[in-house]
Coordinates of C-alpha atoms in Angstrom, one line a residue:
Chain A
M214 CA -206.1 -88.4 -70.2
S215 CA -204.2 -91.4 -71.5
I216 CA -200.9 -92.3 -69.9
T217 CA -198.8 -90.8 -72.9
E218 CA -200.5 -87.5 -72.8
L219 CA -200.0 -87.4 -69.0
N220 CA -196.3 -88.1 -69.8
K221 CA -196.1 -85.5 -72.3
A222 CA -197.7 -83.0 -70.1
Q223 CA -195.1 -83.7 -67.5
T224 CA -192.1 -83.9 -69.8
E225 CA -193.3 -80.3 -71.0
K226 CA -192.3 -78.8 -67.8
L227 CA -188.7 -78.7 -67.5
L228 CA -188.3 -77.3 -64.3
E229 CA -190.7 -77.2 -61.5
V230 CA -190.1 -75.5 -58.2
N231 CA -192.2 -76.3 -55.2
D232 CA -192.3 -74.3 -52.1
L233 CA -188.5 -73.7 -52.1
K234 CA -187.1 -72.1 -48.9
M235 CA -183.6 -70.9 -48.6
H236 CA -183.1 -69.4 -45.0
F237 CA -179.5 -68.5 -43.9
P238 CA -179.0 -68.8 -40.2
V239 CA -177.9 -65.9 -38.3
K240 CA -175.5 -66.9 -35.4
G241 CA -174.6 -64.8 -32.4
G242 CA -173.8 -65.0 -28.9
F243 CA -170.9 -66.4 -27.1
F244 CA -171.2 -69.9 -28.4
K245 CA -172.3 -69.0 -32.0
R246 CA -175.7 -70.3 -31.4
T247 CA -178.4 -70.0 -34.2
I248 CA -180.5 -67.0 -33.1
G249 CA -182.5 -66.4 -36.1
A250 CA -182.6 -66.8 -39.9
V251 CA -182.5 -64.6 -43.0
K252 CA -185.5 -65.8 -45.0
A253 CA -184.0 -64.9 -48.4
V254 CA -186.3 -67.2 -50.2
D255 CA -189.5 -68.2 -48.4
G256 CA -191.6 -70.7 -50.3
V257 CA -191.4 -69.9 -53.9
S258 CA -193.2 -71.8 -56.6
F259 CA -193.0 -71.7 -60.3
D260 CA -192.4 -73.9 -63.4
I261 CA -190.7 -73.5 -66.6
K262 CA -191.7 -75.2 -69.8
K263 CA -189.3 -76.4 -72.3
G264 CA -188.1 -73.7 -74.8
E265 CA -189.7 -70.7 -72.8
T266 CA -188.1 -68.0 -71.1
L267 CA -189.4 -67.3 -67.4
G268 CA -188.2 -63.9 -66.2
L269 CA -187.7 -63.2 -62.5
V270 CA -188.2 -59.7 -61.5
G271 CA -188.0 -57.9 -58.3
E272 CA -186.2 -55.2 -56.3
S273 CA -182.4 -56.1 -55.0
G274 CA -182.4 -58.4 -52.0
C275 CA -185.9 -59.9 -52.8
G276 CA -184.1 -63.4 -53.3
K277 CA -184.0 -63.8 -57.0
S278 CA -180.4 -64.6 -57.3
T279 CA -180.6 -67.0 -54.1
T280 CA -183.5 -68.8 -56.0
G281 CA -181.4 -69.1 -59.1
R282 CA -178.4 -70.4 -57.0
S283 CA -180.4 -72.7 -55.1
I284 CA -181.9 -74.5 -58.2
L285 CA -178.2 -75.2 -59.5
R286 CA -177.3 -76.3 -55.8
L287 CA -174.7 -73.7 -55.4
L288 CA -176.7 -73.2 -52.1
D289 CA -178.3 -76.1 -50.4
P290 CA -182.0 -75.0 -50.0
T291 CA -183.5 -75.3 -46.6
D292 CA -186.7 -76.8 -47.8
G293 CA -189.0 -77.6 -50.7
E294 CA -188.4 -79.4 -54.1
V295 CA -186.8 -78.5 -57.2
L296 CA -188.0 -81.1 -60.0
F297 CA -185.9 -81.1 -63.1
N298 CA -187.3 -83.3 -65.6
G299 CA -189.5 -84.6 -63.0
E300 CA -186.4 -85.6 -60.4
D301 CA -186.1 -84.0 -57.5
I302 CA -182.5 -82.5 -57.3
T303 CA -182.5 -80.8 -53.9
K304 CA -181.2 -84.0 -52.2
L305 CA -178.9 -85.1 -54.7
T306 CA -175.0 -85.6 -53.8
G307 CA -171.8 -86.6 -55.2
K308 CA -172.1 -88.0 -58.7
R309 CA -175.8 -87.5 -59.5
L310 CA -175.4 -83.8 -58.6
R311 CA -172.5 -83.5 -60.9
D312 CA -174.5 -85.1 -63.7
I313 CA -177.3 -82.9 -63.3
R314 CA -175.1 -79.8 -63.6
Q315 CA -174.5 -80.7 -67.0
D316 CA -178.0 -79.8 -68.0
I317 CA -178.3 -76.8 -65.9
Q318 CA -175.7 -74.0 -66.4
M319 CA -175.5 -70.5 -65.1
V320 CA -174.4 -67.1 -66.6
F321 CA -173.2 -65.0 -64.0
Q322 CA -173.9 -61.2 -63.1
D323 CA -170.5 -59.8 -62.9
P324 CA -168.4 -60.5 -66.0
Y325 CA -165.2 -59.1 -64.1
A326 CA -165.5 -61.4 -61.2
S327 CA -166.9 -64.3 -62.9
L328 CA -163.9 -65.2 -65.2
N329 CA -160.7 -66.5 -63.5
P330 CA -158.0 -63.8 -64.3
M331 CA -155.3 -66.4 -64.4
Q332 CA -156.7 -68.6 -67.1
M333 CA -156.7 -68.1 -70.9
V334 CA -160.1 -67.7 -72.4
G335 CA -159.6 -71.0 -74.2
D336 CA -159.0 -72.7 -70.9
I337 CA -162.0 -71.1 -69.3
V338 CA -164.5 -72.4 -72.0
S339 CA -163.0 -75.8 -72.4
E340 CA -162.9 -76.4 -68.5
P341 CA -166.6 -77.8 -68.3
I342 CA -165.9 -80.1 -71.4
K343 CA -162.8 -81.3 -69.7
N344 CA -164.7 -81.9 -66.5
Y345 CA -167.4 -84.1 -67.9
H346 CA -165.7 -85.6 -71.2
K347 CA -162.1 -86.8 -70.3
N348 CA -161.8 -88.5 -73.9
R349 CA -162.3 -85.1 -75.7
K350 CA -159.0 -83.3 -75.9
G351 CA -156.4 -82.0 -78.0
E352 CA -157.4 -80.4 -81.5
E353 CA -160.8 -81.8 -81.5
L354 CA -161.6 -79.8 -78.1
K355 CA -159.9 -76.8 -79.4
A356 CA -161.9 -76.9 -82.5
E357 CA -165.0 -77.2 -80.6
V358 CA -164.2 -74.3 -78.1
M359 CA -163.2 -72.1 -81.2
D360 CA -166.6 -72.8 -82.7
L361 CA -168.5 -72.0 -79.5
L362 CA -166.3 -68.6 -79.3
T363 CA -167.2 -67.7 -82.8
R364 CA -170.7 -68.6 -82.2
V365 CA -171.0 -66.1 -79.2
G366 CA -169.4 -63.3 -81.5
L367 CA -165.9 -63.3 -80.4
P368 CA -162.7 -63.6 -82.7
E369 CA -161.0 -66.9 -82.8
D370 CA -157.7 -65.5 -81.4
A371 CA -159.6 -64.9 -78.2
Y372 CA -158.8 -68.5 -77.3
Y373 CA -155.2 -67.3 -76.5
K374 CA -156.1 -64.2 -74.7
Y375 CA -157.0 -63.5 -71.1
A376 CA -160.1 -62.1 -69.5
H377 CA -158.4 -58.8 -68.5
E378 CA -158.0 -58.0 -72.2
F379 CA -161.7 -57.9 -73.0
S380 CA -164.4 -55.4 -72.5
G381 CA -167.5 -56.0 -70.2
G382 CA -169.7 -57.3 -72.9
Q383 CA -167.1 -59.4 -74.5
R384 CA -166.4 -60.9 -71.1
Q385 CA -170.1 -61.7 -70.7
R386 CA -169.7 -63.4 -73.9
I387 CA -167.2 -65.4 -72.7
G388 CA -169.2 -66.5 -69.8
I389 CA -172.0 -67.4 -72.2
A390 CA -169.7 -69.6 -74.2
R391 CA -168.7 -71.5 -70.9
A392 CA -172.3 -72.0 -70.0
L393 CA -172.9 -73.3 -73.4
A394 CA -169.9 -75.8 -73.5
L395 CA -171.9 -78.6 -72.0
K396 CA -174.8 -78.3 -74.3
P397 CA -177.3 -77.6 -71.1
K398 CA -181.1 -77.8 -71.4
L399 CA -181.7 -74.9 -68.7
I400 CA -179.6 -71.8 -68.4
I401 CA -180.1 -69.6 -65.4
A402 CA -179.0 -66.2 -66.3
D403 CA -178.3 -64.2 -63.3
E404 CA -178.7 -60.5 -64.3
P405 CA -176.5 -61.3 -67.1
V406 CA -176.7 -57.7 -68.6
S407 CA -177.1 -55.4 -65.3
A408 CA -173.3 -54.8 -65.1
L409 CA -173.3 -53.6 -68.8
D410 CA -173.5 -50.4 -70.8
V411 CA -176.9 -50.0 -72.2
S412 CA -175.8 -50.2 -75.9
V413 CA -174.0 -53.5 -75.1
Q414 CA -176.9 -54.9 -73.2
S415 CA -179.1 -55.3 -76.4
Q416 CA -176.3 -57.0 -78.2
V417 CA -176.0 -59.6 -75.3
L418 CA -179.8 -59.9 -75.1
N419 CA -180.0 -60.6 -78.6
L420 CA -177.3 -63.0 -78.7
L421 CA -179.2 -65.0 -75.8
N422 CA -182.2 -64.9 -77.9
E423 CA -180.4 -66.3 -80.8
L424 CA -178.8 -69.1 -79.0
Q425 CA -182.2 -70.0 -77.6
D426 CA -183.4 -70.8 -81.1
E427 CA -180.2 -72.3 -82.1
F428 CA -179.5 -74.7 -79.1
D429 CA -183.0 -75.2 -77.8
L430 CA -182.5 -73.7 -74.5
T431 CA -184.6 -72.9 -71.8
Y432 CA -184.0 -69.8 -69.5
L433 CA -184.5 -68.7 -66.2
F434 CA -183.9 -65.0 -66.7
I435 CA -183.3 -63.0 -63.6
A436 CA -183.3 -59.3 -63.7
H437 CA -184.3 -56.2 -62.1
D438 CA -184.8 -54.2 -65.1
L439 CA -188.4 -54.4 -66.3
S440 CA -187.8 -53.5 -69.9
V441 CA -185.1 -56.1 -70.3
V442 CA -187.3 -58.8 -68.8
K443 CA -190.2 -57.8 -71.1
H444 CA -187.8 -57.9 -74.2
M445 CA -186.6 -61.4 -73.1
S446 CA -189.2 -63.3 -71.4
D447 CA -192.4 -65.4 -72.3
R448 CA -193.6 -65.4 -68.8
I449 CA -192.8 -63.2 -65.8
G450 CA -192.6 -64.0 -62.2
V451 CA -192.5 -61.1 -59.7
M452 CA -190.9 -61.6 -56.4
Y453 CA -191.0 -59.5 -53.4
L454 CA -189.2 -60.4 -50.0
G455 CA -188.4 -64.1 -50.9
N456 CA -192.0 -64.7 -52.3
I457 CA -193.6 -64.8 -55.7
M458 CA -196.4 -62.4 -56.0
E459 CA -197.8 -62.8 -59.6
V460 CA -196.7 -65.2 -62.4
A461 CA -198.1 -64.7 -65.6
N462 CA -197.5 -64.4 -69.5
K463 CA -195.6 -61.2 -70.4
S464 CA -198.7 -59.8 -72.4
S465 CA -201.1 -60.1 -69.6
I466 CA -198.8 -59.0 -66.8
Y467 CA -198.1 -55.8 -68.8
A468 CA -201.5 -55.2 -70.0
E469 CA -203.3 -56.1 -66.6
P470 CA -201.1 -56.6 -63.8
L471 CA -203.4 -58.0 -61.0
H472 CA -201.3 -57.9 -57.8
P473 CA -200.7 -54.3 -56.1
Y474 CA -197.1 -54.7 -56.2
T475 CA -196.9 -55.7 -59.8
Q476 CA -199.2 -52.8 -60.4
A477 CA -196.7 -50.4 -58.6
L478 CA -193.9 -51.9 -60.5
I479 CA -195.2 -51.6 -63.9
S480 CA -196.5 -48.0 -63.2
A481 CA -192.9 -47.0 -62.6
V482 CA -191.7 -48.0 -66.2
P483 CA -191.4 -45.1 -68.3
D484 CA -193.4 -45.4 -71.6
A485 CA -192.0 -43.3 -74.6
S486 CA -195.2 -43.7 -76.5
K487 CA -197.2 -41.6 -73.8
I488 CA -194.9 -38.7 -73.6
G489 CA -196.7 -35.6 -72.6
Q490 CA -199.6 -37.6 -70.9
K491 CA -199.8 -37.5 -67.2
R492 CA -198.6 -40.6 -65.8
E493 CA -200.4 -42.3 -63.0
R494 CA -197.6 -43.7 -60.7
I495 CA -198.3 -45.5 -57.6
V496 CA -195.5 -44.7 -55.5
L497 CA -194.9 -47.0 -52.6
E498 CA -194.5 -46.0 -49.0
G499 CA -191.8 -47.0 -46.8
D500 CA -189.0 -49.5 -47.2
V501 CA -188.7 -53.3 -47.9
P502 CA -189.0 -54.9 -44.5
S503 CA -186.1 -56.9 -43.4
P504 CA -186.0 -60.6 -44.5
E505 CA -184.9 -61.6 -41.1
N506 CA -187.9 -60.4 -39.7
P507 CA -190.6 -60.6 -42.5
P508 CA -194.3 -59.2 -41.7
S509 CA -196.7 -61.6 -40.8
G510 CA -199.2 -62.6 -43.3
C511 CA -198.8 -61.0 -46.7
P512 CA -195.2 -60.0 -46.9
F513 CA -196.3 -57.1 -49.0
H514 CA -199.1 -55.6 -46.6
T515 CA -196.7 -53.1 -44.8
R516 CA -196.7 -51.2 -48.0
C517 CA -199.7 -52.2 -50.0
P518 CA -202.0 -49.3 -51.0
K519 CA -205.0 -51.7 -50.9
A520 CA -204.2 -53.6 -47.7
M521 CA -207.0 -54.9 -45.7
D522 CA -206.8 -56.1 -42.2
E523 CA -206.6 -59.6 -43.1
C524 CA -203.7 -59.2 -45.0
S525 CA -201.5 -59.0 -41.7
K526 CA -203.0 -62.4 -40.6
T527 CA -203.4 -64.6 -43.6
K528 CA -200.5 -65.4 -46.0
P529 CA -202.0 -65.7 -49.4
Q530 CA -201.0 -68.6 -51.6
L531 CA -200.4 -68.3 -55.4
K532 CA -203.9 -68.9 -57.2
E533 CA -204.9 -69.0 -60.8
V534 CA -207.1 -65.9 -61.0
K535 CA -207.2 -65.6 -64.7
P536 CA -206.2 -68.4 -67.2
G537 CA -202.5 -68.5 -67.0
Q538 CA -202.3 -65.6 -64.4
H539 CA -201.3 -66.7 -60.8
V540 CA -201.5 -64.1 -58.3
A541 CA -200.7 -64.4 -54.4
C542 CA -203.2 -61.7 -53.0
L543 CA -206.2 -61.7 -50.8
L544 CA -208.0 -59.5 -53.0
Y545 CA -208.7 -62.3 -55.4
E546 CA -209.4 -65.0 -52.8
Chain B
M476 CA -148.0 -68.4 -73.3
E477 CA -144.4 -67.2 -74.2
V478 CA -143.9 -64.1 -75.7
V479 CA -141.4 -64.3 -78.6
P480 CA -139.2 -61.3 -78.4
N481 CA -139.0 -59.3 -81.6
K482 CA -135.6 -59.3 -83.2
D483 CA -136.1 -56.1 -85.4
P484 CA -134.6 -53.3 -83.4
Q485 CA -136.9 -50.7 -84.9
L486 CA -140.1 -52.5 -83.9
K487 CA -138.8 -52.9 -80.2
T488 CA -140.1 -49.6 -79.5
T489 CA -143.7 -50.3 -80.2
K490 CA -146.3 -51.9 -78.0
P491 CA -145.6 -55.3 -76.5
P492 CA -147.4 -58.3 -77.9
K493 CA -151.0 -58.2 -76.5
S494 CA -151.7 -61.6 -75.1
M495 CA -149.7 -62.0 -71.9
S496 CA -150.5 -64.2 -69.0
P497 CA -150.6 -62.2 -65.6
W498 CA -147.6 -64.1 -64.8
A499 CA -145.6 -62.9 -68.0
M500 CA -146.9 -59.5 -67.0
A501 CA -145.5 -59.6 -63.5
R502 CA -142.2 -61.0 -64.9
R503 CA -141.8 -58.2 -67.3
K504 CA -142.5 -55.7 -64.4
F505 CA -140.1 -57.4 -62.2
M506 CA -137.2 -57.2 -64.6
K507 CA -137.8 -53.6 -65.1
N508 CA -137.1 -53.2 -61.2
K509 CA -133.2 -52.6 -61.1
L510 CA -132.8 -53.0 -57.3
A511 CA -134.7 -56.4 -57.3
M512 CA -132.9 -57.8 -60.4
I513 CA -129.4 -56.6 -58.8
S514 CA -130.5 -58.5 -55.6
L515 CA -131.6 -61.5 -57.7
V516 CA -128.3 -61.6 -59.5
Y517 CA -126.4 -61.2 -56.0
L518 CA -128.4 -64.0 -54.6
I519 CA -127.8 -66.4 -57.4
I520 CA -124.1 -65.7 -57.6
L521 CA -123.9 -66.5 -53.8
A522 CA -125.9 -69.6 -54.1
I523 CA -123.8 -70.9 -56.9
L524 CA -120.5 -70.1 -55.0
S525 CA -121.8 -71.7 -51.8
F526 CA -123.2 -74.8 -53.5
L527 CA -119.9 -75.1 -55.7
A528 CA -117.7 -74.6 -52.6
P529 CA -116.2 -78.1 -52.5
Y530 CA -115.2 -77.7 -55.9
I531 CA -113.9 -74.1 -55.7
T532 CA -111.6 -74.9 -52.7
T533 CA -109.7 -77.9 -51.8
V534 CA -109.2 -76.7 -48.2
D535 CA -110.6 -79.1 -45.4
I536 CA -112.9 -77.0 -43.4
S537 CA -113.1 -79.0 -40.2
R538 CA -109.4 -79.6 -39.7
V539 CA -108.0 -77.5 -37.1
N540 CA -104.8 -76.1 -37.6
I541 CA -102.8 -74.9 -34.5
G542 CA -100.0 -73.5 -36.2
Q543 CA -102.2 -71.0 -38.3
M544 CA -104.5 -69.6 -35.6
K545 CA -105.9 -65.9 -35.9
L546 CA -104.1 -64.9 -39.0
P547 CA -104.8 -61.6 -40.6
P548 CA -106.0 -61.7 -44.1
S549 CA -103.2 -62.4 -46.6
S550 CA -103.0 -63.6 -50.0
E551 CA -102.8 -67.2 -48.8
H552 CA -105.9 -66.7 -46.5
W553 CA -108.2 -64.0 -48.1
F554 CA -110.1 -63.2 -45.1
G555 CA -107.5 -64.7 -42.5
T556 CA -108.0 -67.5 -40.1
D557 CA -110.1 -67.9 -37.2
T558 CA -109.3 -69.0 -33.5
S559 CA -108.9 -72.5 -34.6
G560 CA -106.8 -71.7 -37.5
R561 CA -109.6 -72.5 -40.2
D562 CA -109.6 -70.3 -43.4
V563 CA -112.5 -67.8 -42.9
F564 CA -113.2 -67.2 -46.8
V565 CA -113.6 -71.1 -47.2
R566 CA -115.8 -71.2 -44.2
L567 CA -117.8 -68.3 -45.5
L568 CA -118.5 -70.3 -48.6
Y569 CA -119.4 -73.4 -46.8
G570 CA -121.4 -71.3 -44.3
G571 CA -123.6 -69.9 -47.0
R572 CA -124.4 -73.4 -48.1
V573 CA -125.8 -74.4 -44.5
S574 CA -127.7 -70.9 -44.1
L575 CA -129.2 -71.0 -47.4
F576 CA -130.2 -74.5 -47.4
V577 CA -131.5 -74.2 -43.9
G578 CA -133.4 -71.1 -45.2
I579 CA -134.9 -72.6 -48.5
S580 CA -135.9 -75.9 -47.0
C581 CA -137.8 -74.2 -43.8
T582 CA -139.5 -72.0 -46.4
M583 CA -140.5 -74.9 -48.4
I584 CA -141.8 -76.9 -45.5
I585 CA -143.6 -74.1 -43.9
L586 CA -145.2 -72.9 -47.2
F587 CA -146.4 -76.6 -47.9
L588 CA -148.0 -77.0 -44.5
G589 CA -149.3 -73.6 -44.3
V590 CA -150.9 -73.6 -47.8
I591 CA -152.6 -76.9 -47.3
V592 CA -154.0 -76.1 -43.9
G593 CA -154.9 -72.5 -44.9
A594 CA -156.7 -73.4 -48.1
I595 CA -158.7 -76.4 -46.7
A596 CA -159.7 -74.1 -43.8
G597 CA -160.5 -71.2 -45.9
F598 CA -162.3 -73.3 -48.8
F599 CA -164.7 -75.6 -46.6
G600 CA -165.2 -73.1 -43.7
G601 CA -167.4 -74.2 -40.9
I602 CA -166.4 -76.9 -38.4
V603 CA -163.2 -78.0 -40.6
D604 CA -162.3 -74.1 -40.5
S605 CA -162.8 -73.9 -36.6
M606 CA -160.7 -77.0 -36.0
L607 CA -157.9 -76.5 -38.3
M608 CA -157.6 -72.7 -37.0
R609 CA -157.7 -73.8 -33.2
F610 CA -154.7 -75.9 -34.0
T611 CA -153.0 -73.4 -35.6
D612 CA -153.6 -71.0 -32.8
F613 CA -152.3 -73.6 -30.5
V614 CA -149.0 -74.1 -32.7
L615 CA -148.6 -70.3 -33.0
N616 CA -148.6 -70.1 -29.2
F617 CA -145.7 -72.4 -28.6
P618 CA -142.6 -70.3 -27.2
F619 CA -140.5 -70.6 -30.3
L620 CA -137.1 -70.2 -28.6
V621 CA -137.7 -72.3 -25.5
F622 CA -139.0 -75.0 -27.7
V623 CA -136.0 -75.1 -29.9
I624 CA -133.7 -75.0 -26.9
V625 CA -135.5 -77.8 -25.0
L626 CA -135.5 -80.0 -28.2
N627 CA -132.1 -79.2 -29.1
A628 CA -131.1 -80.3 -25.5
I629 CA -133.0 -83.6 -25.6
L630 CA -131.7 -84.5 -29.2
F631 CA -128.1 -83.3 -28.6
G632 CA -125.8 -85.9 -29.7
K633 CA -128.6 -88.3 -30.7
V634 CA -129.8 -87.0 -33.9
G635 CA -127.0 -85.0 -35.6
G636 CA -126.9 -82.2 -38.4
V637 CA -129.1 -79.5 -39.4
G638 CA -132.1 -81.9 -40.0
V639 CA -133.3 -81.5 -36.5
L640 CA -133.1 -77.6 -36.7
I641 CA -135.2 -77.5 -40.1
G642 CA -137.8 -79.9 -38.5
V643 CA -138.3 -77.9 -35.6
I644 CA -138.3 -74.5 -37.1
S645 CA -140.8 -75.8 -39.9
L646 CA -143.2 -77.3 -37.5
L647 CA -143.4 -74.4 -35.3
G648 CA -143.4 -71.8 -38.2
W649 CA -146.4 -72.7 -40.6
G650 CA -149.0 -71.0 -38.4
G651 CA -148.7 -67.6 -40.0
V652 CA -148.7 -68.6 -43.4
A653 CA -151.8 -70.9 -42.8
R654 CA -153.8 -67.8 -41.4
L655 CA -152.7 -65.7 -44.3
V656 CA -153.7 -68.2 -46.8
R657 CA -156.9 -68.7 -45.2
S658 CA -157.8 -65.2 -45.2
K659 CA -156.9 -64.8 -49.0
I660 CA -159.0 -67.7 -49.9
L661 CA -161.8 -66.5 -47.8
S662 CA -161.9 -63.3 -49.5
E663 CA -161.1 -64.8 -53.1
K664 CA -163.8 -67.6 -52.9
E665 CA -166.6 -64.7 -52.8
N666 CA -165.7 -64.0 -56.5
E667 CA -168.2 -65.5 -58.9
Y668 CA -165.5 -67.4 -60.9
V669 CA -165.3 -69.9 -57.9
L670 CA -169.0 -70.6 -58.0
A671 CA -168.7 -70.7 -61.7
A672 CA -166.0 -73.5 -61.2
T673 CA -168.3 -75.4 -59.1
S674 CA -171.2 -74.9 -61.5
I675 CA -169.4 -76.3 -64.5
G676 CA -168.8 -79.5 -62.6
G677 CA -165.5 -79.1 -60.8
R678 CA -164.9 -81.0 -57.7
P679 CA -163.4 -79.2 -54.8
N680 CA -160.0 -80.1 -55.0
K681 CA -159.9 -78.9 -58.7
V682 CA -161.5 -75.6 -57.7
I683 CA -159.0 -75.2 -54.9
M684 CA -156.0 -76.3 -56.9
K685 CA -157.0 -74.6 -60.2
H686 CA -158.8 -71.6 -59.4
L687 CA -158.1 -70.5 -55.7
L688 CA -154.6 -71.2 -55.6
P689 CA -153.2 -69.6 -58.5
N690 CA -154.9 -66.5 -57.5
V691 CA -153.6 -66.7 -53.9
L692 CA -150.2 -67.6 -55.1
T693 CA -149.0 -63.9 -55.6
T694 CA -149.5 -63.3 -51.8
V695 CA -147.8 -66.6 -50.9
I696 CA -144.7 -65.8 -53.2
V697 CA -144.4 -62.4 -51.5
Q698 CA -144.7 -64.1 -48.1
A699 CA -142.2 -66.6 -49.1
T700 CA -139.4 -64.1 -49.7
I701 CA -139.8 -62.5 -46.3
L702 CA -140.2 -66.1 -44.7
F703 CA -136.9 -66.9 -46.5
A704 CA -135.1 -63.9 -44.9
N705 CA -136.5 -64.8 -41.4
M706 CA -135.6 -68.3 -41.7
I707 CA -132.0 -67.4 -42.5
V708 CA -131.9 -64.8 -39.5
A709 CA -133.6 -67.4 -37.1
E710 CA -130.7 -70.1 -38.2
S711 CA -128.1 -67.4 -37.6
A712 CA -129.7 -66.3 -34.3
L713 CA -129.9 -69.9 -32.9
S714 CA -126.5 -70.7 -34.0
Y715 CA -125.2 -67.7 -32.4
L716 CA -126.6 -68.8 -29.2
G717 CA -125.3 -72.3 -29.7
F718 CA -128.8 -73.8 -30.1
G719 CA -128.7 -74.1 -34.0
V720 CA -126.7 -76.1 -36.2
P721 CA -123.9 -78.1 -34.5
Q722 CA -120.8 -76.0 -33.9
E723 CA -118.6 -78.0 -36.1
V724 CA -120.8 -77.5 -38.9
P725 CA -119.9 -73.9 -40.5
S726 CA -122.8 -71.4 -40.8
W727 CA -123.0 -67.6 -40.7
G728 CA -124.4 -67.7 -37.4
N729 CA -122.0 -70.2 -36.1
M730 CA -119.1 -67.8 -37.4
L731 CA -120.6 -64.9 -36.1
S732 CA -120.8 -66.6 -32.5
A733 CA -116.9 -66.4 -32.4
S734 CA -117.4 -62.7 -31.7
Q735 CA -118.7 -63.7 -28.4
Q736 CA -115.0 -63.6 -27.3
P737 CA -114.0 -60.1 -26.4
E738 CA -110.6 -60.3 -28.0
V739 CA -112.1 -61.5 -31.3
L740 CA -114.5 -58.8 -31.1
Q741 CA -111.9 -56.0 -30.4
D742 CA -108.9 -57.0 -32.3
M743 CA -109.8 -59.6 -35.0
P744 CA -112.7 -58.0 -37.0
W745 CA -111.7 -60.2 -39.9
I746 CA -113.3 -63.2 -38.4
W747 CA -116.6 -61.8 -37.6
V748 CA -117.1 -58.9 -40.0
P749 CA -117.3 -60.9 -43.1
P750 CA -120.2 -63.0 -42.2
A751 CA -122.1 -60.3 -40.7
I752 CA -121.6 -58.3 -44.0
I753 CA -122.6 -61.2 -46.1
L754 CA -125.6 -61.8 -43.9
V755 CA -126.8 -58.4 -44.0
F756 CA -126.6 -58.0 -47.8
T757 CA -128.4 -61.4 -48.3
I758 CA -131.4 -60.4 -46.0
L759 CA -131.5 -57.0 -47.7
A760 CA -131.4 -58.7 -51.2
I761 CA -134.1 -61.0 -50.3
N762 CA -136.2 -58.3 -49.1
F763 CA -135.7 -56.2 -52.2
I764 CA -136.6 -59.1 -54.1
G765 CA -139.9 -59.6 -52.2
E766 CA -140.6 -56.0 -52.5
G767 CA -140.1 -56.3 -56.2
V768 CA -142.1 -59.2 -56.5
K769 CA -144.9 -57.5 -54.6
D770 CA -144.9 -54.6 -57.0
A771 CA -144.9 -56.8 -60.0
F772 CA -148.1 -58.5 -58.7
N773 CA -149.8 -55.4 -58.0
P774 CA -153.3 -56.2 -58.9
K775 CA -153.8 -52.9 -60.6
S776 CA -151.4 -54.0 -63.2
F777 CA -154.0 -56.5 -64.4
R778 CA -157.8 -57.1 -64.2

């Protein structure tokens, strides 16, 4: 491989997450000593290529949102690296960190809590621009913000309104406009539609899809709704208890899930085309173990229908089992 | 944004113009509260009268007039004269100046200190929080009265005027506000808009000033009214005991202290009843305003 080809292969990967860990210390006792840790994210690795959408699914509490927030450095990861355009951003501070945030933006989960109730919508959307481009102001800035508002499907007079005057779906559009304002390369969408009505969900999802083409965006799409993820993503990563279980293309993961956990998840999705037929559902026994005290070996072995003796001893690593399909399971060792 | 009132009387009954800031909505709600508005008008009139006292009357308030001691109310002296022959009505006006001024300045200084300490402790958390809050506890633990009396005894005659009193009250009083602001910031910063403010490149000072404080301000304003009333009471109480503003400076508390003499208390109500009444009404008015502000900012009205 020539050097230019090598460079090209590297630049294609916009984001690369290697063995990311986010442990929250648990303090207790008289002197607030650290007596343990909640391992919210415990060694997550994946990469996102330019222009694609990686969906991250998993039950609540499995560390999806924490992964998203650590990438943006809203949380300081305990260990691991996050390479953005080849640069490790986990150790950045001060000005460099602020600079990198221009390129990575976030759409938040709760449209009611993610907008400042005291600010006009115009101020909310123009604030990121004001933060980075001091020279842009006045009519020029206003026109730019109006443009953004119309682009996400809001009326222009929304500029002078307050967040409380909008519905949940419209508020989420405001949040999207704010994330777009800096023309980022990567947008982390943290369950952007889970708080919305189903009818509004599809509108917002379609808007995100349109914007992706128009602004050349790359998405990390976090969700717990499998049908939403299927609609949005090119590739899908399945998380369980702070670990990635399987990463693969959307088509292969739905056609032939390899990891037992993925198989159980996919079998739970109702399929309208198979009405009347008997569904083979894999029902998982028991509860998700506490991330404060995760099981040894494979985190899923306590509930896995195919668990072997070895599963409680060895922690499986992500391995490419089929082309493009990475699975962390000892069945495929 | 300002809401332009509609001149057409027919349209007045229709729905108010839509886009109103939370502030404008609160103001509208406050204006509808009759008790609070009456209290506000009373307070404004009182303040204007007090601060314009030198221009309203030409009587010298400090001059002792032995020939006119203990006169009951008359057309010449509306509220009579006190044991030193000074006009009670004029002293009441001047007393309002001192009492309101002490109340307002103490409230301002306390809010300033309390909000800064509370906001920094709440926002940064961790060791910063622990250290600031332990210091706050330390200040809160000072015995207020003893401290004021001792300081006044030390400074008596050296540093005159009300400045000492304002300084002492303020330095001892900010702990409660700091705690309140900290707890509000702690709960408010859990909202995603604070995370969003950081993620769009806001520096900590901007996140605090532009996002957290405006949302905490409603609580602070309500607290400020209570504080204002408390400070006026504190000033009066200390002055009544003789540890407040110097005796020669008229304040409502100083005027009340005349009632410590049994003959004044029994036979000369015109000397001590006016300051007592005006004090009661002022405190009540401030509390009604505070109550009105609290209602106006009730979070159920927006969000």
